[in-house]
Amino acid sequence: MKYCSQCRAEVSYEIPEGDSRHRHICQHCDIIFYSNPRIVAGTLPVFDGQILLCKRAISPRKGYWTLPAGFMENGESTEQAALRETWEEAEAKPELGQLFSMITVPHIDQVHLFFLATLPTPSFSAGPESLEVALFHPEDIPWDEIAFPTVSETLQRFIDQRTGPHVFDIRPEQALRAGDD
Amino acid sequence: MKYCSQCRAEVSYEIPEGDSRHRHICQHCDIIFYSNPRIVAGTLPVFDGQILLCKRAISPRKGYWTLPAGFMENGESTEQAALRETWEEAEAKPELGQLFSMITVPHIDQVHLFFLATLPTPSFSAGPESLEVALFHPEDIPWDEIAFPTVSETLQRFIDQRTGPHVFDIRPEQALRAGDD
Ligand SMILES: [Zn+2]
Ligand SMILES: [Zn+2]
């Protein structure tokens, strides 16, 4: 950030009085511009013991499999965001269950939320951001082709039948080991 | 937002291709500026059956009681944010327990997280954002002086001994009834 988005003045980068972190500040408008983590919300949709995964049609991690999930928008709830993303990526309308995982990924300033979800019928298809959508028996999950470590961690804990919610974080070492972009 | 924070050009406000929402866009830099909900993380600290509350020294809701909580920062986990805010507002270092509530407040684009927490000793004092910090027996909670509906909902469910996590949202009608700012 170089310029104030309200008045075009150059912003400074300093620690405001009473704060402990550097922020971008417009002295002219007397505004502090904060930057905060973003929420990625999604589901773990299950039909008859099989898990729905989406093959990504877009970067990052194009061609890899993921659970349907995406950035939460202003004005919606976490549950609405999870269901919307499930519709957009997999054209599926599951019944939402409990929060299963809440995983911070601090090095990219994201918090990933996955809700359990049940598909009443095996009705789904690839949305614009997916190449393919398919159901996988737990023993058939393509572990080497999972897009993100938060997804593989969530899947593993679900298959291990561990009750949630699982609240933890994933650090860069793990992300790199898991082949993160 | 009027100007691009990278190049000072005027931004447009339109729906990008493939998107469904209006965004601020700099045509010159080819950047889309997204705005997303922010996370407020805090604790419900308990010592010997009593709950720790902080009387706010700052607006909004100055003079009202709240659980220690505040905006999650980049680079930290949800748990770290909750503990940091508990230290900053109440100078207390509880042991963190499970996630107890995750409440979306869609009309202000916030998601509030409260973790259960146990104080090993009754050691606390008012940080710079608090006028006073005190322990309350459940029957003594000043319900009419609670700062935010997410805090009163979280307290009520805890006192009712309902097991969490509680995932729900609070809409403007409720917020107004509860005297939100
Ligand atoms: Zn300015
Ligand atoms: Zn620009």
PDB file of N, CA and C in Angstrom, chain B residues 2 16 19 22 27 29 34 45 55 61 63-64 68 86 94 97 101 104 106 164 173 181:
ATOM      1  N   LYS B   2     -11.826   5.198  -3.078  1.00  0.00           N
ATOM      2  CA  LYS B   2     -11.922   6.020  -4.290  1.00  0.00           C
ATOM      3  C   LYS B   2     -10.725   5.814  -5.226  1.00  0.00           C
ATOM      4  N   PRO B  16     -16.539  -7.959 -11.470  1.00  0.00           N
ATOM      5  CA  PRO B  16     -15.502  -8.511 -12.362  1.00  0.00           C
ATOM      6  C   PRO B  16     -16.046  -9.713 -13.137  1.00  0.00           C
ATOM      7  N   ASP B  19     -17.370 -13.126 -11.659  1.00  0.00           N
ATOM      8  CA  ASP B  19     -17.719 -12.881 -10.252  1.00  0.00           C
ATOM      9  C   ASP B  19     -19.220 -12.564 -10.193  1.00  0.00           C
ATOM     10  N   HIS B  22     -20.091  -6.756  -6.690  1.00  0.00           N
ATOM     11  CA  HIS B  22     -19.351  -5.540  -7.014  1.00  0.00           C
ATOM     12  C   HIS B  22     -18.046  -5.496  -6.217  1.00  0.00           C
ATOM     13  N   GLN B  27      -8.136  -0.535 -13.047  1.00  0.00           N
ATOM     14  CA  GLN B  27      -7.916  -1.027 -14.411  1.00  0.00           C
ATOM     15  C   GLN B  27      -6.440  -0.899 -14.777  1.00  0.00           C
ATOM     16  N   CYS B  29      -3.693  -1.068 -12.740  1.00  0.00           N
ATOM     17  CA  CYS B  29      -2.866  -2.111 -12.100  1.00  0.00           C
ATOM     18  C   CYS B  29      -3.443  -3.519 -12.324  1.00  0.00           C
ATOM     19  N   TYR B  34     -10.528  -6.712  -2.651  1.00  0.00           N
ATOM     20  CA  TYR B  34     -11.580  -7.436  -1.942  1.00  0.00           C
ATOM     21  C   TYR B  34     -11.721  -6.894  -0.525  1.00  0.00           C
ATOM     22  N   PRO B  45     -12.894 -16.584  30.395  1.00  0.00           N
ATOM     23  CA  PRO B  45     -11.974 -17.040  31.446  1.00  0.00           C
ATOM     24  C   PRO B  45     -12.733 -17.311  32.750  1.00  0.00           C
ATOM     25  N   LYS B  55     -14.549  -4.124  32.011  1.00  0.00           N
ATOM     26  CA  LYS B  55     -15.363  -2.924  31.745  1.00  0.00           C
ATOM     27  C   LYS B  55     -14.615  -2.067  30.740  1.00  0.00           C
ATOM     28  N   ARG B  61     -19.221   1.262  23.183  1.00  0.00           N
ATOM     29  CA  ARG B  61     -19.756   0.644  24.398  1.00  0.00           C
ATOM     30  C   ARG B  61     -18.857   0.855  25.609  1.00  0.00           C
ATOM     31  N   GLY B  63     -17.695   1.733  29.164  1.00  0.00           N
ATOM     32  CA  GLY B  63     -18.389   1.605  30.446  1.00  0.00           C
ATOM     33  C   GLY B  63     -19.218   0.342  30.567  1.00  0.00           C
ATOM     34  N   TYR B  64     -19.347  -0.406  29.463  1.00  0.00           N
ATOM     35  CA  TYR B  64     -20.083  -1.675  29.506  1.00  0.00           C
ATOM     36  C   TYR B  64     -19.101  -2.840  29.675  1.00  0.00           C
ATOM     37  N   PRO B  68     -12.887 -10.528  27.372  1.00  0.00           N
ATOM     38  CA  PRO B  68     -11.705 -10.024  26.661  1.00  0.00           C
ATOM     39  C   PRO B  68     -11.656 -10.577  25.239  1.00  0.00           C
ATOM     40  N   THR B  86      -6.645 -11.369  25.741  1.00  0.00           N
ATOM     41  CA  THR B  86      -6.923 -11.586  27.164  1.00  0.00           C
ATOM     42  C   THR B  86      -5.830 -10.942  28.011  1.00  0.00           C
ATOM     43  N   PRO B  94      -4.782 -17.171  31.030  1.00  0.00           N
ATOM     44  CA  PRO B  94      -5.502 -18.418  31.287  1.00  0.00           C
ATOM     45  C   PRO B  94      -4.959 -19.569  30.433  1.00  0.00           C
ATOM     46  N   GLY B  97      -8.978 -23.521  26.568  1.00  0.00           N
ATOM     47  CA  GLY B  97      -9.737 -24.749  26.370  1.00  0.00           C
ATOM     48  C   GLY B  97     -10.323 -24.782  24.967  1.00  0.00           C
ATOM     49  N   SER B 101     -17.827 -20.679  21.155  1.00  0.00           N
ATOM     50  CA  SER B 101     -18.815 -20.076  20.251  1.00  0.00           C
ATOM     51  C   SER B 101     -18.137 -19.461  19.038  1.00  0.00           C
ATOM     52  N   THR B 104     -21.336 -15.274  13.746  1.00  0.00           N
ATOM     53  CA  THR B 104     -21.222 -14.269  12.682  1.00  0.00           C
ATOM     54  C   THR B 104     -22.136 -13.099  12.998  1.00  0.00           C
ATOM     55  N   PRO B 106     -23.300 -10.515  10.611  1.00  0.00           N
ATOM     56  CA  PRO B 106     -23.147 -10.181   9.185  1.00  0.00           C
ATOM     57  C   PRO B 106     -23.283  -8.700   8.864  1.00  0.00           C
ATOM     58  N   GLY B 164     -20.552 -26.846  23.714  1.00  0.00           N
ATOM     59  CA  GLY B 164     -20.322 -26.165  22.450  1.00  0.00           C
ATOM     60  C   GLY B 164     -19.718 -27.097  21.422  1.00  0.00           C
ATOM     61  N   GLU B 173     -31.650  -6.970  14.022  1.00  0.00           N
ATOM     62  CA  GLU B 173     -32.755  -6.810  14.970  1.00  0.00           C
ATOM     63  C   GLU B 173     -32.300  -7.167  16.392  1.00  0.00           C
ATOM     64  N   ASP B 181     -24.166  -0.559  19.589  1.00  0.00           N
ATOM     65  CA  ASP B 181     -23.858   0.817  19.143  1.00  0.00           C
ATOM     66  C   ASP B 181     -24.207   1.034  17.672  1.00  0.00           C
TER      67      ASP B 181
END
